[in-house]
PDB file of C-alpha atoms in Angstrom:
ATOM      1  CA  UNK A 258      84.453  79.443 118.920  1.00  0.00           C
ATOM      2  CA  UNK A 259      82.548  77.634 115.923  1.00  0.00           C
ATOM      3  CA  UNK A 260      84.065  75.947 112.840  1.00  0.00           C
ATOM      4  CA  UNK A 261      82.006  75.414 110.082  1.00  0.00           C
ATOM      5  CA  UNK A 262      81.881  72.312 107.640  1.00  0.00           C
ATOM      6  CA  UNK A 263      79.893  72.341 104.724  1.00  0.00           C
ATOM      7  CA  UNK A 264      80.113  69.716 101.934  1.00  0.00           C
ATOM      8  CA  UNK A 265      78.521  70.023  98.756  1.00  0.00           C
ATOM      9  CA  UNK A 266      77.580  66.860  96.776  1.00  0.00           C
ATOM     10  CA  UNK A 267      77.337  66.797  93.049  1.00  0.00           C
ATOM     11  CA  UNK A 268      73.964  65.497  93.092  1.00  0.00           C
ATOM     12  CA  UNK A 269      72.740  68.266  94.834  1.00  0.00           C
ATOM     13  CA  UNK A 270      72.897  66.966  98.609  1.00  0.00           C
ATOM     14  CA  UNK A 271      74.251  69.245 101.372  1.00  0.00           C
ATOM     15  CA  UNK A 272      75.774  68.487 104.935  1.00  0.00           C
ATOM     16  CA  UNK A 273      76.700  71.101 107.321  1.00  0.00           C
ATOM     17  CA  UNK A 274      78.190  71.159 110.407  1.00  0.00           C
ATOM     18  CA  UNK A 275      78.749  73.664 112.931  1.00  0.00           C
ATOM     19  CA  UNK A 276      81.434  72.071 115.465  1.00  0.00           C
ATOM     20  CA  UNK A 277      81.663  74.508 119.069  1.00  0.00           C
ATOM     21  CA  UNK A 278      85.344  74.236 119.863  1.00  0.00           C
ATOM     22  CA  UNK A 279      84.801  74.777 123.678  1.00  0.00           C
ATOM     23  CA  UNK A 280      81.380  72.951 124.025  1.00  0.00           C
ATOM     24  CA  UNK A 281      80.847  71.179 127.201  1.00  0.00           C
ATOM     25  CA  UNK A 282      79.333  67.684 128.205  1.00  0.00           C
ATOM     26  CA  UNK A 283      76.897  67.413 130.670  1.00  0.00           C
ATOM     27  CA  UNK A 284      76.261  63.717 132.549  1.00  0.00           C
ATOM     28  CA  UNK A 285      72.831  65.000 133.207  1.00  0.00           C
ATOM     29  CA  UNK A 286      71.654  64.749 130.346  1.00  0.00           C
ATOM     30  CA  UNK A 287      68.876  62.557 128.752  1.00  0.00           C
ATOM     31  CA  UNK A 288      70.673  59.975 126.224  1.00  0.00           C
ATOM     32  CA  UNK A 289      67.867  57.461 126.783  1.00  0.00           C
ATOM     33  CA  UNK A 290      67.268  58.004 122.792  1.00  0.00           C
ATOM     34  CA  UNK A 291      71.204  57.889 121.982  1.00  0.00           C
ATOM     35  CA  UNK A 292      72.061  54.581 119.864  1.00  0.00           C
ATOM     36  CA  UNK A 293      73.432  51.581 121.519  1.00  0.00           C
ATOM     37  CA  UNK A 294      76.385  51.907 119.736  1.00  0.00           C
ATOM     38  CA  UNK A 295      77.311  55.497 121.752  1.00  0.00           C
ATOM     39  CA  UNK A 296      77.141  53.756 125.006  1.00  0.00           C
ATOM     40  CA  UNK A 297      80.406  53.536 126.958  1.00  0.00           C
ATOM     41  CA  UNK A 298      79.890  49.795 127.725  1.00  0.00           C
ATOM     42  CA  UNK A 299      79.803  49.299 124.008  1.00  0.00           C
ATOM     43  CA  UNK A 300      83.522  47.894 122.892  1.00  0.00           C
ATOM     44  CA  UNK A 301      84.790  50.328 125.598  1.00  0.00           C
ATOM     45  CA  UNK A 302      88.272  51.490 125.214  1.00  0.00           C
ATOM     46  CA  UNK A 303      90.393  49.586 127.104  1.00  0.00           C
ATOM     47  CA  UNK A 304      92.202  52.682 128.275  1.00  0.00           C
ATOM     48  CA  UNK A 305      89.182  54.717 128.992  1.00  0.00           C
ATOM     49  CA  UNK A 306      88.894  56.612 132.439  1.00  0.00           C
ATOM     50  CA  UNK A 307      85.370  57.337 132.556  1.00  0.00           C
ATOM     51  CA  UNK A 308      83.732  55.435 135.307  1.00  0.00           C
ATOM     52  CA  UNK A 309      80.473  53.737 134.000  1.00  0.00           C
ATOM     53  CA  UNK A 310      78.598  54.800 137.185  1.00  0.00           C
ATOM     54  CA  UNK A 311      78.749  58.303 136.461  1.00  0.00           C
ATOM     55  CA  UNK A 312      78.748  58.079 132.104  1.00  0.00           C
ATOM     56  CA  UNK A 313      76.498  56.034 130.525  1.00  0.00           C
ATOM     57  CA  UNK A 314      78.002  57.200 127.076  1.00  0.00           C
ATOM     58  CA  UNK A 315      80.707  57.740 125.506  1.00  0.00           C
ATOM     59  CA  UNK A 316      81.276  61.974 125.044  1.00  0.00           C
ATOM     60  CA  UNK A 317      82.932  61.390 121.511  1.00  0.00           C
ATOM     61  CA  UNK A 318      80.271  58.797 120.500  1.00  0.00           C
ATOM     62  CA  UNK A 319      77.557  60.947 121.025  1.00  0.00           C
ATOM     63  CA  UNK A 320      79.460  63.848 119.112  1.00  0.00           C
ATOM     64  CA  UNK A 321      80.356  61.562 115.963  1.00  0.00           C
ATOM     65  CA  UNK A 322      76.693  59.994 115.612  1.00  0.00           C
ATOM     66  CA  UNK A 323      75.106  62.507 113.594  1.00  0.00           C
ATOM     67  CA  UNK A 324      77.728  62.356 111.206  1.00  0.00           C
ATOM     68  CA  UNK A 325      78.060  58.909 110.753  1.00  0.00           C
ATOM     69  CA  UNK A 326      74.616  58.605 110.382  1.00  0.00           C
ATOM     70  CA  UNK A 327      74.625  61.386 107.979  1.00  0.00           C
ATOM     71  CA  UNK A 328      77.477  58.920 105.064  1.00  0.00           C
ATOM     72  CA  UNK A 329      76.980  55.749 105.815  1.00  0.00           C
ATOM     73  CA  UNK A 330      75.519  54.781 102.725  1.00  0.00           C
ATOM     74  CA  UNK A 331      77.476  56.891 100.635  1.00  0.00           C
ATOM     75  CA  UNK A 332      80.815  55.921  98.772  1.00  0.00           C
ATOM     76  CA  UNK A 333      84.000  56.526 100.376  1.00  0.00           C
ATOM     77  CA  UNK A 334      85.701  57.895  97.189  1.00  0.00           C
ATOM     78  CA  UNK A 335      82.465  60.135  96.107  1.00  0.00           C
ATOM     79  CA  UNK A 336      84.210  63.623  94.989  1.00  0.00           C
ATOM     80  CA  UNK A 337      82.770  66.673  97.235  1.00  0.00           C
ATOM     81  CA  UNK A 338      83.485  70.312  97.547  1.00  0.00           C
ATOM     82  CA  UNK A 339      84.382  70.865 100.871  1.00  0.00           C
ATOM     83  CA  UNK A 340      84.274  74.381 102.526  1.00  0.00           C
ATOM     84  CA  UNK A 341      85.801  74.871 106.110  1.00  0.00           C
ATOM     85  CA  UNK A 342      84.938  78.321 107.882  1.00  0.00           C
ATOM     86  CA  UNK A 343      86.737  79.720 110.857  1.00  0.00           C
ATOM     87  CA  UNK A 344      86.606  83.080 112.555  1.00  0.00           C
ATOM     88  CA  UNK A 345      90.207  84.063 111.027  1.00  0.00           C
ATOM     89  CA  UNK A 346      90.118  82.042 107.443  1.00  0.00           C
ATOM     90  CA  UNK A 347      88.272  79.919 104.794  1.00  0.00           C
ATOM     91  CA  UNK A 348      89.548  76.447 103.410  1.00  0.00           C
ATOM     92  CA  UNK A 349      88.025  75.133 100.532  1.00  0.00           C
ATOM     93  CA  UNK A 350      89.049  71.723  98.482  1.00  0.00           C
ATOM     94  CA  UNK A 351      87.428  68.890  96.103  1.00  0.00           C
ATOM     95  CA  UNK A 352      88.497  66.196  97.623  1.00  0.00           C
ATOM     96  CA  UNK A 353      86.997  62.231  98.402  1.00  0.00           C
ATOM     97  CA  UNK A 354      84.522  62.479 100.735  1.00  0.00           C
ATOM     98  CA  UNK A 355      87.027  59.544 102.861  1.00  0.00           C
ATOM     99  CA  UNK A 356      89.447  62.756 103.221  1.00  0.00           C
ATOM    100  CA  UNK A 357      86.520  65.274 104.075  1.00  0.00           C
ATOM    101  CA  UNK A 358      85.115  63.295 106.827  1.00  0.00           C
ATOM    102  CA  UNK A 359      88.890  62.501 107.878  1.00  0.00           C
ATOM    103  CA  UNK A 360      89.402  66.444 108.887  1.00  0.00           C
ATOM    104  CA  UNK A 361      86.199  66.547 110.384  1.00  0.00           C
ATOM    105  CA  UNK A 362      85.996  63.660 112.461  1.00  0.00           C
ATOM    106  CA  UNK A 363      89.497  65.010 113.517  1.00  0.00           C
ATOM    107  CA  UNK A 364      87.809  68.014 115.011  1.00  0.00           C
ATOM    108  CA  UNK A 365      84.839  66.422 116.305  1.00  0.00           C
ATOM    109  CA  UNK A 366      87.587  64.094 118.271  1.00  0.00           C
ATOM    110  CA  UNK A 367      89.965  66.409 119.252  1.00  0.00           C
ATOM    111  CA  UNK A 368      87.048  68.548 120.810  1.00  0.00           C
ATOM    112  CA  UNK A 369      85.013  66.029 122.592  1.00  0.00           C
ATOM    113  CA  UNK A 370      84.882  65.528 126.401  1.00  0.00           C
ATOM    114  CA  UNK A 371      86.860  62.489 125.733  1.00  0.00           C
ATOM    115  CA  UNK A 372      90.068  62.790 128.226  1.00  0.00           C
ATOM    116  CA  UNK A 373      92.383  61.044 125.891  1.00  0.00           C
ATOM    117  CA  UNK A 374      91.563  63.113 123.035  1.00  0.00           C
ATOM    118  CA  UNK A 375      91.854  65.982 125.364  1.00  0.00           C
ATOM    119  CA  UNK A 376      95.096  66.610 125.108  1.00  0.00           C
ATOM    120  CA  UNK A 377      94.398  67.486 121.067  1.00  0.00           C
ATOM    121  CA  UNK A 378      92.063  70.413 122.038  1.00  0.00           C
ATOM    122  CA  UNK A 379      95.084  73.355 121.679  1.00  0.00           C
ATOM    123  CA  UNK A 380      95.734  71.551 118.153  1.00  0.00           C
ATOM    124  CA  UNK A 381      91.726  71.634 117.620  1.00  0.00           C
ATOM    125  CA  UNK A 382      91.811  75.804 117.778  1.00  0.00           C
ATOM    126  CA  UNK A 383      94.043  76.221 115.284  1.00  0.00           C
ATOM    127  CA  UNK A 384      92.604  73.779 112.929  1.00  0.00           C
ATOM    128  CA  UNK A 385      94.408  72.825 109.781  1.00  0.00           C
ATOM    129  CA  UNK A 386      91.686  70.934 107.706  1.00  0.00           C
ATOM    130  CA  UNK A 387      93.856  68.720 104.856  1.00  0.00           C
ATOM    131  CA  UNK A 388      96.797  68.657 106.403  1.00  0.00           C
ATOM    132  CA  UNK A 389     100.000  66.181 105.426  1.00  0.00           C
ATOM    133  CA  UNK A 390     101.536  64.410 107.704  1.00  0.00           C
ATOM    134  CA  UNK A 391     104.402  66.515 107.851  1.00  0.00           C
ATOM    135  CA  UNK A 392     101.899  69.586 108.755  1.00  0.00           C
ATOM    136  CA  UNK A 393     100.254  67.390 111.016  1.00  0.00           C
ATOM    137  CA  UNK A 394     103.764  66.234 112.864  1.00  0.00           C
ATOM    138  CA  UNK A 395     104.706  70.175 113.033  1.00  0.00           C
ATOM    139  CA  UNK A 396     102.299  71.143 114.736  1.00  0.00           C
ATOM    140  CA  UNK A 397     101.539  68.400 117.223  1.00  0.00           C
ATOM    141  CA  UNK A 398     105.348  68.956 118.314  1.00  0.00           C
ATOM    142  CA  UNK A 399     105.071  72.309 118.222  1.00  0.00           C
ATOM    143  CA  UNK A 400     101.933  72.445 120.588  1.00  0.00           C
ATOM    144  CA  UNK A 401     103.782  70.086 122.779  1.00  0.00           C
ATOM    145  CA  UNK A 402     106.759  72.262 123.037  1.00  0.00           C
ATOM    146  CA  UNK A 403     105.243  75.392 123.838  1.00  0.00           C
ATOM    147  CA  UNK A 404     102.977  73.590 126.711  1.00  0.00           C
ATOM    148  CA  UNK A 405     106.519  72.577 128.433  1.00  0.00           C
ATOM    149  CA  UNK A 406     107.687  76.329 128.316  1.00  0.00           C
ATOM    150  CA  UNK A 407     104.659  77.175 129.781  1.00  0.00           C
ATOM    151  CA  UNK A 408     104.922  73.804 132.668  1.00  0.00           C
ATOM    152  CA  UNK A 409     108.596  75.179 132.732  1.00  0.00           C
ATOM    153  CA  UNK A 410     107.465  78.881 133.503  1.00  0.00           C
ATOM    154  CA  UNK A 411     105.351  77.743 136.159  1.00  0.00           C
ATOM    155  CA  UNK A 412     108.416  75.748 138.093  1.00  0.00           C
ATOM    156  CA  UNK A 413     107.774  72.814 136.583  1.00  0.00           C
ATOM    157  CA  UNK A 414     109.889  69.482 135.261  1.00  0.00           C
ATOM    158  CA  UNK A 415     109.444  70.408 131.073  1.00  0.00           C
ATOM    159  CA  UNK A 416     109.901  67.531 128.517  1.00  0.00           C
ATOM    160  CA  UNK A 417     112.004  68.922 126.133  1.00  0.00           C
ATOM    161  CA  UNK A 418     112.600  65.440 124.493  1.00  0.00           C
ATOM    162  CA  UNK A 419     108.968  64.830 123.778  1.00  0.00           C
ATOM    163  CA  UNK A 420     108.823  61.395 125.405  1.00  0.00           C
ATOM    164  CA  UNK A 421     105.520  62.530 126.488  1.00  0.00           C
ATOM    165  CA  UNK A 422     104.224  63.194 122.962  1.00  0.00           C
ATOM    166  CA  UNK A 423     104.960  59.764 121.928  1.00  0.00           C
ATOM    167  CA  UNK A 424     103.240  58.167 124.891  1.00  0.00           C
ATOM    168  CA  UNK A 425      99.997  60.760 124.570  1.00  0.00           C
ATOM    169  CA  UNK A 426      99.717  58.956 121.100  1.00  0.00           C
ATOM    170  CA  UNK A 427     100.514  55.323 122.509  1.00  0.00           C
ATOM    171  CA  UNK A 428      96.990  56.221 124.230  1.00  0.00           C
ATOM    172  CA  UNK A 429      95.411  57.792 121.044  1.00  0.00           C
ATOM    173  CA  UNK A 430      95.965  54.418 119.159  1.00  0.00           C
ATOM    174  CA  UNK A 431      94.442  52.427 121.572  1.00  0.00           C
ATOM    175  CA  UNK A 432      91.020  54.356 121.560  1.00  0.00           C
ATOM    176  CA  UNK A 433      91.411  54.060 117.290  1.00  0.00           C
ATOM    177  CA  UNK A 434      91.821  50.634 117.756  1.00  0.00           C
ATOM    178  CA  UNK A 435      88.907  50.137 119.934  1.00  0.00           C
ATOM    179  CA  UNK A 436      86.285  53.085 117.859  1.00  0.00           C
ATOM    180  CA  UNK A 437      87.078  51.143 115.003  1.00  0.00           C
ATOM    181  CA  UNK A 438      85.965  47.997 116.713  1.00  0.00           C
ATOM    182  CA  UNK A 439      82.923  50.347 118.106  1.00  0.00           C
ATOM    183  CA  UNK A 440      81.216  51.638 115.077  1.00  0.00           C
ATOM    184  CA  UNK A 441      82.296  48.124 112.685  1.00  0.00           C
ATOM    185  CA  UNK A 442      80.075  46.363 114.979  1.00  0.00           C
ATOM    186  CA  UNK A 443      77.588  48.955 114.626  1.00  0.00           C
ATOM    187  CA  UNK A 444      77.559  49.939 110.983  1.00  0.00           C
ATOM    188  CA  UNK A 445      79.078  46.304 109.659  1.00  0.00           C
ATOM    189  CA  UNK A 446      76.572  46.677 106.413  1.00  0.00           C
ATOM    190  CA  UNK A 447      77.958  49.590 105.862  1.00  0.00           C
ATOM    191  CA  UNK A 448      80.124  48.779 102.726  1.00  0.00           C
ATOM    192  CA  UNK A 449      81.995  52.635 102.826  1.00  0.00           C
ATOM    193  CA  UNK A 450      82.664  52.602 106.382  1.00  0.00           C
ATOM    194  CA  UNK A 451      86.148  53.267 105.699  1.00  0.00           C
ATOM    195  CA  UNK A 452      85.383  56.740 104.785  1.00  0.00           C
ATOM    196  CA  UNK A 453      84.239  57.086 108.465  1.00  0.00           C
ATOM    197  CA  UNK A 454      87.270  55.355 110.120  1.00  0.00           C
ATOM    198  CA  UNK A 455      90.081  57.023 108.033  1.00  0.00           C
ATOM    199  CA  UNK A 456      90.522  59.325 110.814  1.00  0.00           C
ATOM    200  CA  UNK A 457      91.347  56.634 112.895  1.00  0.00           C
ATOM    201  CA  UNK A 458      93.673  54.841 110.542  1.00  0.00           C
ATOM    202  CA  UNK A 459      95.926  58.154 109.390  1.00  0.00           C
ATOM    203  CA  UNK A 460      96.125  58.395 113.178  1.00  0.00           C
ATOM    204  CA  UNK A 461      97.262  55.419 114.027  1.00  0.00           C
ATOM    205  CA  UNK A 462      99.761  55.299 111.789  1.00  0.00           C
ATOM    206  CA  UNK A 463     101.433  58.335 112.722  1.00  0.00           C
ATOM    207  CA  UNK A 464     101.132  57.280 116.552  1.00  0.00           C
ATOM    208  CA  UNK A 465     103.290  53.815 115.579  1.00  0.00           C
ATOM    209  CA  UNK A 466     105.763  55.887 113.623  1.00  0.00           C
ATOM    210  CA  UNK A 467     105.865  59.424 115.422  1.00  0.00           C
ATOM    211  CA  UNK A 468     109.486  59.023 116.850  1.00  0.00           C
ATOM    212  CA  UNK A 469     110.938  58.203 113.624  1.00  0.00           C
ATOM    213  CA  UNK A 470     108.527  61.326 112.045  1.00  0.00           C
ATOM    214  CA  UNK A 471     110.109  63.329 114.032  1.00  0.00           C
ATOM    215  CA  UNK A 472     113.291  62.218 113.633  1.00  0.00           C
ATOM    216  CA  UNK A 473     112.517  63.405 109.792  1.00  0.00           C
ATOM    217  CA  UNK A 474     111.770  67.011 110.845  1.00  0.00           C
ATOM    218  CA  UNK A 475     115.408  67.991 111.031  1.00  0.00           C
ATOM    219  CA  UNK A 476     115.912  68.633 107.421  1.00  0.00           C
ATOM    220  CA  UNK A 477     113.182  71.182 108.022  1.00  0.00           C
ATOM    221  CA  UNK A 478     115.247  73.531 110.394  1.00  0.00           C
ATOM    222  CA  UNK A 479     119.144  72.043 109.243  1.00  0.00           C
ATOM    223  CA  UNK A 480     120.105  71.833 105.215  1.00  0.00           C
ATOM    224  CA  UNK A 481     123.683  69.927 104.328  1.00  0.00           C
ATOM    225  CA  UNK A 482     125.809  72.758 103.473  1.00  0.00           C
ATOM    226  CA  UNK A 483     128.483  71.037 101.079  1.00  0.00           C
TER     227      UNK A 483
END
């Protein structure tokens, strides 16, 4: 499964990306020319289960390199047209290239080998490029939901009141916090880096809110009858 990115400069420059949904990370591998900045001793998330005797590098590092390599020295607020291709549909939108790379890096996150962003890989195949935050809080709950039917089909203990969503994002936050420490200290001349780390921030601020996001759901599915 492949989703396409392609982003289309006014000046004539092109980036395209093809991002494989179900691509696999292999430990064997040579990363002897990776950047110092991908390693996993580099501002390593605090929360981060990878032992550094087996990983040298960090999965989602690795995956995000080319692509921050790609804008660094480009403005944050630099207007592209931005074309998203799936198997089922195409997205296309003008936007900043801050809200381009947000999507994208999104993606690239959600389908590393990373095993706290792990748990964003069912969101990852039906990928909503763009989305608000009320898209983004719909469907997050709604994934969540449907994997406790399916731990409830199988005889297991569901959680219908989502207390695990809330801590799965208490985890997210922490490995914002510490990629934002990770590629500042790598790219700290880099005078647009925000464009790379909005990802991280829109993230974070739905993980310190997402109770109370929820909470603002209801008037989706209940309207005040008077």
């Amino acid at each position: 499964m492949i989703i396409q990115y392609f982003f289309s400069f006014d000046d004539g420059l092109d980036l395209n990306y093809d991002i494989q949904v179900n691509r696999r990370f292999s430990i064997h591998a040579d990363y002897s020319h990776a950047p110092e900045w991908t390693k996993l001793t580099n501002n390593q998330c605090k929360n981060c289960p990878l032992d550094k005797k087996i990983y040298s590098h960090c999965p989602a590092a690795l995956d995000l390199d080319k692509v921050i390599q790609d804008v660094q020295k480009l403005s944050a607020l630099t207007k592209v047209n931005v074309r998203v291709l799936t198997a089922e549909r195409e997205y296309v939108k003008r936007v900043t290239l801050e809200e381009g790379m947000r999507a994208l890096m999104g993606l690239i996150m959600a389908t590393s080998a990373c095993p706290v962003f792990c748990d964003l890989k069912p969101n990852a195949r039906t990928h909503l490029p763009f989305a608000s935050k009320e898209e983004a809080i719909l469907r997050l709950a709604s994934v969540y939901l449907m994997k406790q039917y399916f731990v409830w089909r199988e005889g297991g203990i569901p959680d219908w009141e989502l207390k695990g969503l809330i801590k799965e994002h208490a985890e997210l936050q922490l490995v914002n916090h510490a990629f934002w420490q990770r590629v500042m200290a790598a790219f700290k001349s880099d005078a647009n880096s925000k464009a790379l780390l909005s990802f991280f921030t829109v993230s974070a601020s739905i993980s310190t809110s997402l109770d109370s996001q929820l909470a603002k759901m209801k008037s989706v599915f209940f309207s005040s009858i008077e």
